[in-house]
Tab-separated table of N, CA, C and O in Angstrom:
chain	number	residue	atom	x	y	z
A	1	UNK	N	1.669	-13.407	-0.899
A	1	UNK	CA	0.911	-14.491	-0.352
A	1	UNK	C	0.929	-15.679	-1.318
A	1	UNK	O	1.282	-16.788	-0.915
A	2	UNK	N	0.587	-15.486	-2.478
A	2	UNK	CA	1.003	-16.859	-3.851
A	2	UNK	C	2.313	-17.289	-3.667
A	2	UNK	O	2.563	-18.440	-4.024
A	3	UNK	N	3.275	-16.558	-3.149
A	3	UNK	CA	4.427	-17.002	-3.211
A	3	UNK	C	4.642	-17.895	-1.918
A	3	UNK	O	5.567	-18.662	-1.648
A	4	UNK	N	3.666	-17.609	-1.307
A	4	UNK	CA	4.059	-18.096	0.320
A	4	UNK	C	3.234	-19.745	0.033
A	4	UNK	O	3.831	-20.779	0.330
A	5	UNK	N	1.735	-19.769	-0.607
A	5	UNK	CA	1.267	-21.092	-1.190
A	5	UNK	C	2.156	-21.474	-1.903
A	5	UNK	O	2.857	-22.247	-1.250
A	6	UNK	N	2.632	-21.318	-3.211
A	6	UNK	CA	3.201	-22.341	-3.859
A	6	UNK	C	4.256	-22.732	-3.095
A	6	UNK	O	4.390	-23.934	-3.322
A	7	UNK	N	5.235	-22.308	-2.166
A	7	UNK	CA	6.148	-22.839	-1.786
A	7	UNK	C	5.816	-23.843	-0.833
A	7	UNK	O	6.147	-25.004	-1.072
A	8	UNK	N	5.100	-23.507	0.401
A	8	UNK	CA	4.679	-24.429	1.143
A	8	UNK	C	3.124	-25.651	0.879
A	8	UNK	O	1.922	-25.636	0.616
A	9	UNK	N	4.035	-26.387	1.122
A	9	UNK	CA	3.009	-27.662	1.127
A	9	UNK	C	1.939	-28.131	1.992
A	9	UNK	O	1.340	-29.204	1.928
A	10	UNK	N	1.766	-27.039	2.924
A	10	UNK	CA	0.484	-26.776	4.301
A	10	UNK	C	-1.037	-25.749	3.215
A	10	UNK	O	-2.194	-25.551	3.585
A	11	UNK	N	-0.275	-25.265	1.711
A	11	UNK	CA	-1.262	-24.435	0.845
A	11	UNK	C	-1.204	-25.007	-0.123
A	11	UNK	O	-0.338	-25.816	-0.455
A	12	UNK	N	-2.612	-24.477	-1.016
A	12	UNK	CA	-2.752	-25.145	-1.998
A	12	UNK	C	-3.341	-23.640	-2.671
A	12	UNK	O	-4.087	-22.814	-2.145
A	13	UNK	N	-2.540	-23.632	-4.377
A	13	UNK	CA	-2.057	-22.345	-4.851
A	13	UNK	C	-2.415	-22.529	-6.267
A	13	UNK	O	-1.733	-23.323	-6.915
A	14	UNK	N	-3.340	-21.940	-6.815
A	14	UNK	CA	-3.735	-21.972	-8.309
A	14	UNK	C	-4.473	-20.387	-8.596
A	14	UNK	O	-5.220	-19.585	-8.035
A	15	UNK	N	-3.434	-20.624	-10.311
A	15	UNK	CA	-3.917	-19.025	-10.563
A	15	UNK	C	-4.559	-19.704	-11.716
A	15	UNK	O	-4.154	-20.721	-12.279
A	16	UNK	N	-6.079	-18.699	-12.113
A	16	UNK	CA	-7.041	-19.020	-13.270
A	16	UNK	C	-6.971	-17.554	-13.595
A	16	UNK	O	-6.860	-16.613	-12.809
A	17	UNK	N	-7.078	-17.536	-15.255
A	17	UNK	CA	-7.326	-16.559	-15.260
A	17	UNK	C	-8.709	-16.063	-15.907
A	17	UNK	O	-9.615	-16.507	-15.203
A	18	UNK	N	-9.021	-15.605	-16.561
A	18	UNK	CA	-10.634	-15.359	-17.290
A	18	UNK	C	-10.225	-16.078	-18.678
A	18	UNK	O	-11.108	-15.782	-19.483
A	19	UNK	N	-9.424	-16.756	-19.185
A	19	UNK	CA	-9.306	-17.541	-20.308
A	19	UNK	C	-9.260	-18.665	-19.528
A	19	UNK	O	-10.083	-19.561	-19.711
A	20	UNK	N	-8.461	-18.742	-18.730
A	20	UNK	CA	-8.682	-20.513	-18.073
A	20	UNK	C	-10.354	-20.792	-17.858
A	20	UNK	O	-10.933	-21.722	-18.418
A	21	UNK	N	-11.090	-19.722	-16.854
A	21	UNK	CA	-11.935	-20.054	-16.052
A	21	UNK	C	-13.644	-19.925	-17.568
A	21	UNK	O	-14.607	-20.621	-17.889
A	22	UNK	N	-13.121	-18.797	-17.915
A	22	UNK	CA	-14.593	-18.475	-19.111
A	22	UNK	C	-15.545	-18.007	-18.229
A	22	UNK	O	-16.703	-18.347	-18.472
A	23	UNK	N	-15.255	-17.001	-16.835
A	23	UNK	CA	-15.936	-16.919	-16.308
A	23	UNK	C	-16.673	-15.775	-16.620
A	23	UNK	O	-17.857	-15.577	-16.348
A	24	UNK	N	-15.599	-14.744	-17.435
A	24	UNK	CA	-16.242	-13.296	-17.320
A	24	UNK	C	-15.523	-13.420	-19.410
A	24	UNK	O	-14.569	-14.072	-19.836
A	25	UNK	N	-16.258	-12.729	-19.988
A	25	UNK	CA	-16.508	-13.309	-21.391
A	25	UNK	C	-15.460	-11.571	-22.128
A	25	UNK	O	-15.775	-10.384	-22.037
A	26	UNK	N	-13.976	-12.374	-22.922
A	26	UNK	CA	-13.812	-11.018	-23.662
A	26	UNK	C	-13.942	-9.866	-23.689
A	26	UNK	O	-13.090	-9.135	-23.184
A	27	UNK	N	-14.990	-9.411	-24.257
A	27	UNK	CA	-16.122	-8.758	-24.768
A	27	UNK	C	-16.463	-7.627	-23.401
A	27	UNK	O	-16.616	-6.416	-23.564
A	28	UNK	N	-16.529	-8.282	-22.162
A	28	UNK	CA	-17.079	-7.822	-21.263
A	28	UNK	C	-15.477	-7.483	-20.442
A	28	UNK	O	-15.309	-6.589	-19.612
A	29	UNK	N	-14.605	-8.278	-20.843
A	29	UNK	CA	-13.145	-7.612	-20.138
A	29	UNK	C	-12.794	-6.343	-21.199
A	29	UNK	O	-12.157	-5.444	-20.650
A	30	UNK	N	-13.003	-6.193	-22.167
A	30	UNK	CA	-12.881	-4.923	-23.211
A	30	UNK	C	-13.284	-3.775	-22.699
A	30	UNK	O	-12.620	-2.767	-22.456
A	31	UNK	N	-14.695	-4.034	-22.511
A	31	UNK	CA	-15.346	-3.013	-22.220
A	31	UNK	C	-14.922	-1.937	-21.035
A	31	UNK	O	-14.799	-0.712	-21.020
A	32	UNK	N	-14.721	-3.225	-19.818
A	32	UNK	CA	-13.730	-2.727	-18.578
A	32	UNK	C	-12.850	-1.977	-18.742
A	32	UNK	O	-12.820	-0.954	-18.058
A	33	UNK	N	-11.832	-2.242	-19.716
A	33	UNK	CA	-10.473	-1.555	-20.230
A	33	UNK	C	-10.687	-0.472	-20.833
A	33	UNK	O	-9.929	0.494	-20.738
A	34	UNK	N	-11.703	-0.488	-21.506
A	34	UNK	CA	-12.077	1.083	-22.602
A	34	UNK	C	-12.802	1.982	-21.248
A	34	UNK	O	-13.227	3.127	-21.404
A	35	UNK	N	-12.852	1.287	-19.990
A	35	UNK	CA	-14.229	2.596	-19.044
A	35	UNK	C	-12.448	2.496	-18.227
A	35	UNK	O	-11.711	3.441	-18.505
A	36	UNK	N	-11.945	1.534	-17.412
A	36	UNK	CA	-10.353	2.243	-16.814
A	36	UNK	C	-9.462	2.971	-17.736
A	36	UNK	O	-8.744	3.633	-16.987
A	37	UNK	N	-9.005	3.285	-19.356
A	37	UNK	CA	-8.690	3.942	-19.675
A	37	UNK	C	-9.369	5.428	-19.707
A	37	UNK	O	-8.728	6.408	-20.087
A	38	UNK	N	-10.967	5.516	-19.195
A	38	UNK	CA	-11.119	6.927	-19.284
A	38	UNK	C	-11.106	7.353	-18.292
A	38	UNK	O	-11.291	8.561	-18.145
A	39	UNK	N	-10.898	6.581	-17.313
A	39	UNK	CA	-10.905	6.654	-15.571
A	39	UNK	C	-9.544	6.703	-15.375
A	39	UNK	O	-9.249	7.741	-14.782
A	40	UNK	N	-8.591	6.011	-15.626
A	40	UNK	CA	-7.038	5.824	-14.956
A	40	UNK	C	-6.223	6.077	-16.327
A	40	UNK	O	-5.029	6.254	-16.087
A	41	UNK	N	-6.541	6.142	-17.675
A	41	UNK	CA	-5.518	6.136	-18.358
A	41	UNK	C	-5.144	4.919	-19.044
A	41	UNK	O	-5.253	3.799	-18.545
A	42	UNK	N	-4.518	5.268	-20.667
A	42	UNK	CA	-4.335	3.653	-20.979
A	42	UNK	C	-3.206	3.143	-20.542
A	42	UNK	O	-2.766	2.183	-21.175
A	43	UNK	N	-2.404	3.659	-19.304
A	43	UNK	CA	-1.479	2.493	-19.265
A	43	UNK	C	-1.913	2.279	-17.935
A	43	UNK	O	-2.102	1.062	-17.956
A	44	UNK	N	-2.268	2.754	-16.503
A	44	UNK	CA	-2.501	2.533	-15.251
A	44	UNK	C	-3.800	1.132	-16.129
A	44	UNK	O	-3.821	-0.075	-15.888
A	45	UNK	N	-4.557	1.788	-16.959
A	45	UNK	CA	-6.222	0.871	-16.761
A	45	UNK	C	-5.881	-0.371	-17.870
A	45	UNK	O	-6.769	-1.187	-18.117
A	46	UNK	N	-4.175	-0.504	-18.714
A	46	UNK	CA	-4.074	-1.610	-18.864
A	46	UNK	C	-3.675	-2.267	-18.050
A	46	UNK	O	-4.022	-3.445	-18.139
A	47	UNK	N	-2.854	-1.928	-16.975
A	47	UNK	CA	-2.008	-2.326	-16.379
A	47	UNK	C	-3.196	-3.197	-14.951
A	47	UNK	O	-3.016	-4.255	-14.347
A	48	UNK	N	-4.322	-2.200	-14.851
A	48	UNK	CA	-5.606	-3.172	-14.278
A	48	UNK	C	-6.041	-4.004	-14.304
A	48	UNK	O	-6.321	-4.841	-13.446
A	49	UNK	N	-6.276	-3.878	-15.980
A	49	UNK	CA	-6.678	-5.642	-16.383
A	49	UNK	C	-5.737	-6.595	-16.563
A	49	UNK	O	-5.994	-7.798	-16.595
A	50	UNK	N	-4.763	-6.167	-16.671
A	50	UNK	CA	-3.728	-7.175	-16.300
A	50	UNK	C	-3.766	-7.898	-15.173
A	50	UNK	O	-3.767	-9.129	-15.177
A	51	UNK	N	-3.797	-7.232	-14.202
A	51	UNK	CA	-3.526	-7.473	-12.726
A	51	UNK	C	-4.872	-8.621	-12.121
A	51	UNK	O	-4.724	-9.663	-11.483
A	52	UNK	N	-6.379	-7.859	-12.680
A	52	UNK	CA	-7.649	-8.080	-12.246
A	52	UNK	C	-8.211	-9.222	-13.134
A	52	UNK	O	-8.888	-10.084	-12.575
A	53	UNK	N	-8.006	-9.296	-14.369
A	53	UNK	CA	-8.360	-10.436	-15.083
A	53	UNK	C	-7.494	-11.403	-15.779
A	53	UNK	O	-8.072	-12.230	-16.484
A	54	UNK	N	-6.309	-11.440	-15.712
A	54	UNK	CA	-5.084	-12.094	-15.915
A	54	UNK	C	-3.601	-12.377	-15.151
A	54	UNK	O	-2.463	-12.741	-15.450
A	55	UNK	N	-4.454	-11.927	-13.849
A	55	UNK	CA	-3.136	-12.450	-12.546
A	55	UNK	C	-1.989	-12.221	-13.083
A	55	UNK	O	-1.093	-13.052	-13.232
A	56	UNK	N	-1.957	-10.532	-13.546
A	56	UNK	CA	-0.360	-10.628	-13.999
A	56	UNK	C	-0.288	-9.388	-13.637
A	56	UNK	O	-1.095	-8.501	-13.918
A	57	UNK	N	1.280	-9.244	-12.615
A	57	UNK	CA	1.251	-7.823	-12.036
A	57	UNK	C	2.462	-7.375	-12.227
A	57	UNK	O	3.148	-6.768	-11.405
A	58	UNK	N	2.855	-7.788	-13.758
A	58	UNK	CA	4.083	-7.477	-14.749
A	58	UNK	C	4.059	-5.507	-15.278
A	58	UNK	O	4.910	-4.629	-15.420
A	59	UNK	N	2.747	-5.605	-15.397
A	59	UNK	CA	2.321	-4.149	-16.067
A	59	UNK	C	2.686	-3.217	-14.916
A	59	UNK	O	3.337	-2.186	-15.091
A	60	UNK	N	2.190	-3.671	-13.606
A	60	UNK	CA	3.025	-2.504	-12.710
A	60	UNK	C	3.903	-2.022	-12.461
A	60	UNK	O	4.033	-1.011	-11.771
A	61	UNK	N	4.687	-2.644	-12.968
A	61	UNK	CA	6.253	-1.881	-12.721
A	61	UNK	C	6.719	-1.184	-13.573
A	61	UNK	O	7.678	-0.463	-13.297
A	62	UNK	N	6.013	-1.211	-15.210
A	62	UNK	CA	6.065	0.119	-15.831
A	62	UNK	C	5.061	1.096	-15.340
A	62	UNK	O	5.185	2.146	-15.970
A	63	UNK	N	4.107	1.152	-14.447
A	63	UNK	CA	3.144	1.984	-14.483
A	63	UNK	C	3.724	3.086	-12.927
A	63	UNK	O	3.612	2.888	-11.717
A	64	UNK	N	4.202	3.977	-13.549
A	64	UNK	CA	4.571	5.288	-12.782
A	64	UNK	C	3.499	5.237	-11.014
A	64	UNK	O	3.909	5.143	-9.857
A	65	UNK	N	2.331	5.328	-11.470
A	65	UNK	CA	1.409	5.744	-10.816
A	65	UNK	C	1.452	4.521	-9.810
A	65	UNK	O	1.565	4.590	-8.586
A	66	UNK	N	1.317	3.160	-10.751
A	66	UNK	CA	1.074	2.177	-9.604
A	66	UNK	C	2.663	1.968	-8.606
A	66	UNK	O	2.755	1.602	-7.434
A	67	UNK	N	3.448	2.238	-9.290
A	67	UNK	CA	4.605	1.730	-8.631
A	67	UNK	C	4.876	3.279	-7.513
A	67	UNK	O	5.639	3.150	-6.555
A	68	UNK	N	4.242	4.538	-7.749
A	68	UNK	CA	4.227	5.364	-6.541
A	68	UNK	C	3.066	5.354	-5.289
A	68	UNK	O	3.142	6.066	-4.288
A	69	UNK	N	2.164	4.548	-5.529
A	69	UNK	CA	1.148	3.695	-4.818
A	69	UNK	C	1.935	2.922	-3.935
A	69	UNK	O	1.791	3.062	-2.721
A	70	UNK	N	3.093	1.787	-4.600
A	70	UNK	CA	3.614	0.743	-3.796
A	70	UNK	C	4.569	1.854	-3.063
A	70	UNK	O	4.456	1.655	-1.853
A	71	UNK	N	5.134	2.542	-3.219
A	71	UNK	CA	6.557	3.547	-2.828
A	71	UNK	C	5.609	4.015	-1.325
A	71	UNK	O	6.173	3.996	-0.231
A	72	UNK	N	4.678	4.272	-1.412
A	72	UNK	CA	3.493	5.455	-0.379
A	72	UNK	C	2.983	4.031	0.651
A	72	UNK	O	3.027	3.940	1.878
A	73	UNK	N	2.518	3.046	-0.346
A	73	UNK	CA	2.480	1.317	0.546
A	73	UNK	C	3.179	0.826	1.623
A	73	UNK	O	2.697	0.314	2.634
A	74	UNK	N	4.734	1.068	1.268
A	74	UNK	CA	5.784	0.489	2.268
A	74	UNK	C	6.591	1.829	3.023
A	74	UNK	O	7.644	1.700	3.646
A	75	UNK	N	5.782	3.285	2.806
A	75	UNK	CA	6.231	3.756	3.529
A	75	UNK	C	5.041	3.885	4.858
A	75	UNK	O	5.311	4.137	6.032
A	76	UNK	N	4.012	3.694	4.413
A	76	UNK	CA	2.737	3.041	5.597
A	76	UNK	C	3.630	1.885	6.276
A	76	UNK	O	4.097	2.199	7.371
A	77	UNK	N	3.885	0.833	5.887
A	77	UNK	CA	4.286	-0.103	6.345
A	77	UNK	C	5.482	-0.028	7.289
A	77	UNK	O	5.365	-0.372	8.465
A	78	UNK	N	6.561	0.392	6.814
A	78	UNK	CA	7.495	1.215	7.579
A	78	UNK	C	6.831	1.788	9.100
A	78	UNK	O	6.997	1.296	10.216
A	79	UNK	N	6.045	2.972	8.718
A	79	UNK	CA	5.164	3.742	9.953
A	79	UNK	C	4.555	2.820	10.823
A	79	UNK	O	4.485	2.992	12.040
A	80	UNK	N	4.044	1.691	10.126
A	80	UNK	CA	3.738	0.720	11.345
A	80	UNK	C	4.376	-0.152	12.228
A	80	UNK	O	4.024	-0.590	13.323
A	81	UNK	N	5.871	-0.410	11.221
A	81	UNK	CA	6.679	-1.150	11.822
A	81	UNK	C	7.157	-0.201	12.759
A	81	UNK	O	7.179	-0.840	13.811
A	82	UNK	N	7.591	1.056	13.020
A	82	UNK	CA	8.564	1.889	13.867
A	82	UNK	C	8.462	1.369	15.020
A	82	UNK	O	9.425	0.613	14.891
A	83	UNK	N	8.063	1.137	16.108
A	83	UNK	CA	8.095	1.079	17.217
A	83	UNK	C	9.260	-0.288	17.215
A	83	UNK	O	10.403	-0.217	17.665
A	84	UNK	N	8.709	-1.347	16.670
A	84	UNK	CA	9.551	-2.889	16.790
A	84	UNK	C	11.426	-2.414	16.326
A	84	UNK	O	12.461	-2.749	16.902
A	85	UNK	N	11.234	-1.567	15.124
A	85	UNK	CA	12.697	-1.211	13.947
A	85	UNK	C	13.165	-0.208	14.937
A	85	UNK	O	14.390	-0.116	14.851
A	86	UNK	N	12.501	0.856	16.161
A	86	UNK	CA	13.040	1.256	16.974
A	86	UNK	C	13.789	0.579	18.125
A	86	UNK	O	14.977	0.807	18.354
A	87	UNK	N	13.052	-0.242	18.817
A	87	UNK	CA	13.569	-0.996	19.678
A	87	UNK	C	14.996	-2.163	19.513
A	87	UNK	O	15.680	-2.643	20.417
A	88	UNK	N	15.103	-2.367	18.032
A	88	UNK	CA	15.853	-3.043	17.562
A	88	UNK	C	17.116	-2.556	17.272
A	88	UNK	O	18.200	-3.101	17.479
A	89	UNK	N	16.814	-1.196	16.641
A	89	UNK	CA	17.896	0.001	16.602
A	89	UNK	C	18.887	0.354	18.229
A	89	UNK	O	20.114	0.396	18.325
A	90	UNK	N	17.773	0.582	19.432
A	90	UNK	CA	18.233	0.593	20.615
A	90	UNK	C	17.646	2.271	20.579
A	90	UNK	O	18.050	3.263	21.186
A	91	UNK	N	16.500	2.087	19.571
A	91	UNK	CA	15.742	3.692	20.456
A	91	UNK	C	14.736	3.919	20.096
A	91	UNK	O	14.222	4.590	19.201
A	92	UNK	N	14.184	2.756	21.548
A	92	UNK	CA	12.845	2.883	21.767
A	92	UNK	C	11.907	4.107	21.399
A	92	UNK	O	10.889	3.913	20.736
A	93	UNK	N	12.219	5.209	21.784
A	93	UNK	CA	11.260	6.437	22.249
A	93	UNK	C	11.516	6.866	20.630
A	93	UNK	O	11.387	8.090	20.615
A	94	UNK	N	11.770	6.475	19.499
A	94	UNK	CA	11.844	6.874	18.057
A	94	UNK	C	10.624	7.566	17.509
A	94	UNK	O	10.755	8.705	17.062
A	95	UNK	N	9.438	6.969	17.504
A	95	UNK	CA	8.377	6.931	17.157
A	95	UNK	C	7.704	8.159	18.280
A	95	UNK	O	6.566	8.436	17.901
A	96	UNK	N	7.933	8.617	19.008
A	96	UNK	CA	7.934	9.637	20.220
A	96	UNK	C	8.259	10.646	19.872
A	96	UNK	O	7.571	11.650	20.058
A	97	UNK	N	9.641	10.656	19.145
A	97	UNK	CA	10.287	11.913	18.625
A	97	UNK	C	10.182	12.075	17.206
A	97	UNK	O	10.807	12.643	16.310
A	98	UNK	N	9.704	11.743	17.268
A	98	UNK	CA	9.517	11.815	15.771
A	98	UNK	C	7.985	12.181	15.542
A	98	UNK	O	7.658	12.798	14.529
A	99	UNK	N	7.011	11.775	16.539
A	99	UNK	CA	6.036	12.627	16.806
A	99	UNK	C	5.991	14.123	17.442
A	99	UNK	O	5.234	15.043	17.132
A	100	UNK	N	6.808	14.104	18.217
A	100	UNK	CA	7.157	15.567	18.742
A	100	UNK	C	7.595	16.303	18.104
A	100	UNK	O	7.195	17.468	18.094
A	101	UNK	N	8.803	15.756	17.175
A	101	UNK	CA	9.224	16.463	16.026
A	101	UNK	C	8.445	17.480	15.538
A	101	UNK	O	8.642	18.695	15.555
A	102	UNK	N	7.048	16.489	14.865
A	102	UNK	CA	5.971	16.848	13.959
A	102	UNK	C	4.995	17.613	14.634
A	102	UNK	O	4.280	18.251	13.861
A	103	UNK	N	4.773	17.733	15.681
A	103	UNK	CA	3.887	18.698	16.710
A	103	UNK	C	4.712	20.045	16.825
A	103	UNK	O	4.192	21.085	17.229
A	104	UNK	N	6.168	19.937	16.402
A	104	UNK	CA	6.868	21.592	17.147
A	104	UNK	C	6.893	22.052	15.914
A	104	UNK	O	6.546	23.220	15.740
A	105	UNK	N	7.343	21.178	14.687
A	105	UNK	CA	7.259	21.445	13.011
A	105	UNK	C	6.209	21.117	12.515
A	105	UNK	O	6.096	19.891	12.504
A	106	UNK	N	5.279	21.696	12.045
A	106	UNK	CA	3.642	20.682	11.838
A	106	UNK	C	4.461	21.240	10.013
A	106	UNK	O	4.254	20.401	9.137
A	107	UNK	N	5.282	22.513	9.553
A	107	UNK	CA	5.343	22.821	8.240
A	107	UNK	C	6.060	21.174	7.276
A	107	UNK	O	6.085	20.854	6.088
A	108	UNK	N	6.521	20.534	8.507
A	108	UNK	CA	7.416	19.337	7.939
A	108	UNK	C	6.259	18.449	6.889
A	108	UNK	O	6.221	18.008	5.741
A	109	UNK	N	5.479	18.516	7.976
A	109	UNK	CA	4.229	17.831	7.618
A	109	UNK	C	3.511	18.006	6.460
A	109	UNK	O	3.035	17.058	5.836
A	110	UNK	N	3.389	19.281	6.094
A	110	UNK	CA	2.768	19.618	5.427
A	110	UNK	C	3.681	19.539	3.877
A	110	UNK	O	3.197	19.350	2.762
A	111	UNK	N	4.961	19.725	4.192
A	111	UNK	CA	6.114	19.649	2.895
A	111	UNK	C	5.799	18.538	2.382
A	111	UNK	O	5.557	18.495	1.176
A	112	UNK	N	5.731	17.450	3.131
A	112	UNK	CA	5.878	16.060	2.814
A	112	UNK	C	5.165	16.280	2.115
A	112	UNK	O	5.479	16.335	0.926
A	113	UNK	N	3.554	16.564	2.644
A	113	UNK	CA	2.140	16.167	1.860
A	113	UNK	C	2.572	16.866	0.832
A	113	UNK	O	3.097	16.100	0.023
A	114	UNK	N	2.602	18.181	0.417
A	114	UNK	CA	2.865	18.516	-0.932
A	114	UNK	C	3.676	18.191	-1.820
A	114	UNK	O	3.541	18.685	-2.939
A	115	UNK	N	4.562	17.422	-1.597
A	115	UNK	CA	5.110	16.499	-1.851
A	115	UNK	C	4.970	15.254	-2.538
A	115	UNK	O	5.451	14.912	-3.618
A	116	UNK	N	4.231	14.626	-1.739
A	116	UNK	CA	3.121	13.018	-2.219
A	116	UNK	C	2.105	13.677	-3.188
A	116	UNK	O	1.887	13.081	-4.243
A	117	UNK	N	1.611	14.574	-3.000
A	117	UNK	CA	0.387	15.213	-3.888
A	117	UNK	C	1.310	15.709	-5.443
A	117	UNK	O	0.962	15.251	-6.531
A	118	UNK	N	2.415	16.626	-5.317
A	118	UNK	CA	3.157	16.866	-6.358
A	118	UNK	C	3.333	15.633	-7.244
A	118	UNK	O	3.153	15.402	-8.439
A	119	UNK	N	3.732	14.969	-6.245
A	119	UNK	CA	4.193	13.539	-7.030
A	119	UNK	C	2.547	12.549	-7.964
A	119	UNK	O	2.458	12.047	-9.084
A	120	UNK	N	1.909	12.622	-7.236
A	120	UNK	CA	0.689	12.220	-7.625
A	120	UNK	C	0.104	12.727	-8.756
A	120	UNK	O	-0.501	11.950	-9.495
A	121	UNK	N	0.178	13.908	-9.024
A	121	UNK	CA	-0.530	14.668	-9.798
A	121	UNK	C	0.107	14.179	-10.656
A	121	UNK	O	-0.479	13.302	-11.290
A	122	UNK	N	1.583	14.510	-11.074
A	122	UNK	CA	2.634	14.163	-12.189
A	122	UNK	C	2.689	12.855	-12.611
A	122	UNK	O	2.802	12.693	-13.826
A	123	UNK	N	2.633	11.779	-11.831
A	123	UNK	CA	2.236	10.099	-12.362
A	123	UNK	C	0.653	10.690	-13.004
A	123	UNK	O	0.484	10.678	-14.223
A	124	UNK	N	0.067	10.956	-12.509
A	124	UNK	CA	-1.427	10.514	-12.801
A	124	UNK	C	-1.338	11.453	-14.088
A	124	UNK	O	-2.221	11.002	-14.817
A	125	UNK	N	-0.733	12.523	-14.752
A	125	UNK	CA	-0.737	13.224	-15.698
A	125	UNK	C	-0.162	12.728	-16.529
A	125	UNK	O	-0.446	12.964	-17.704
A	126	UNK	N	0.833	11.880	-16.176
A	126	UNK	CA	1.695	11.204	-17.122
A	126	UNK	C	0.585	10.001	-17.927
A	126	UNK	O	0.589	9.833	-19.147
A	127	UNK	N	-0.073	9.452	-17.235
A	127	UNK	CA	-1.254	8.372	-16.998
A	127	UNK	C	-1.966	8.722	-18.604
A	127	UNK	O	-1.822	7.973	-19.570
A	128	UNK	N	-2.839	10.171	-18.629
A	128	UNK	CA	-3.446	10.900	-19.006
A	128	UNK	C	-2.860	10.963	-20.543
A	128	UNK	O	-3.369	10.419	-21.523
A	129	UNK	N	-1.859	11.633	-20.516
A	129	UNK	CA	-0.832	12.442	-21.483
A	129	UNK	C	-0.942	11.069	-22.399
A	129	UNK	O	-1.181	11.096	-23.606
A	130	UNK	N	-0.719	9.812	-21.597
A	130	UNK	CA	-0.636	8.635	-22.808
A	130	UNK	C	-2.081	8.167	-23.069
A	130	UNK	O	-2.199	6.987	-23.397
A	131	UNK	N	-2.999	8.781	-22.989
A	131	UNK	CA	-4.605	7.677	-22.793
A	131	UNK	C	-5.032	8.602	-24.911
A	131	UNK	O	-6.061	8.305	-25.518
């Protein structure tokens, strides 16, 4: 969306950050970082304040955890698009069979999930392992 303001001239696009603005004081962004490192870990809960008090979302793309967040993000996104990426393909009824699929195989279902959860656990341990 910042990218979509600064380019067009119908928006108007400014990033502050807690040193520009002095809104929220040091001291009190520290503190934040020392309670998300015992909550998320020191690299997910640096990679927070990065994001949350310095508009910088550089730290995510080393951060395992956040970047399998975005991976799980656009495969939601995907799931919502199917019906349109079906019709475009030339098969409509995609999203149909692919539900039916999952009603005659419900174990598919369940692979996946253990799966996303496997994966989860292992970012978020990794998270840990460095705090």
């Amino acid at each position: 969306m910042l990218d979509v303001a600064r380019e067009s001239s119908d928006w108007f696009a400014q990033v502050l950050t807690v040193d520009n603005t002095g809104a929220i004081s040091r001291e009190a962004v520290e503190i934040q970082r020392r309670e998300y490192h015992g909550i998320y870990g020191d690299e997910a809960g640096d990679a927070l304040i990065e994001q949350e008090y310095f508009c910088s979302f550089e730290a995510a793309g080393r951060s395992v955890a956040v970047l399998w967040g975005l991976f799980l993000t656009g495969i939601g996104t995907v799931f919502q698009w199917l019906d349109p990426i079906a019709a475009a393909l030339g098969d409509p009824d995609l999203k149909a069979q692919v539900m039916e699929a999952l009603e005659d195989n419900p174990q598919y279902l369940a692979y996946v999930l253990m799966g996303i959860s496997a994966i989860t656990i292992a970012a978020r341990l990794r998270s840990v392992g460095k705090a």
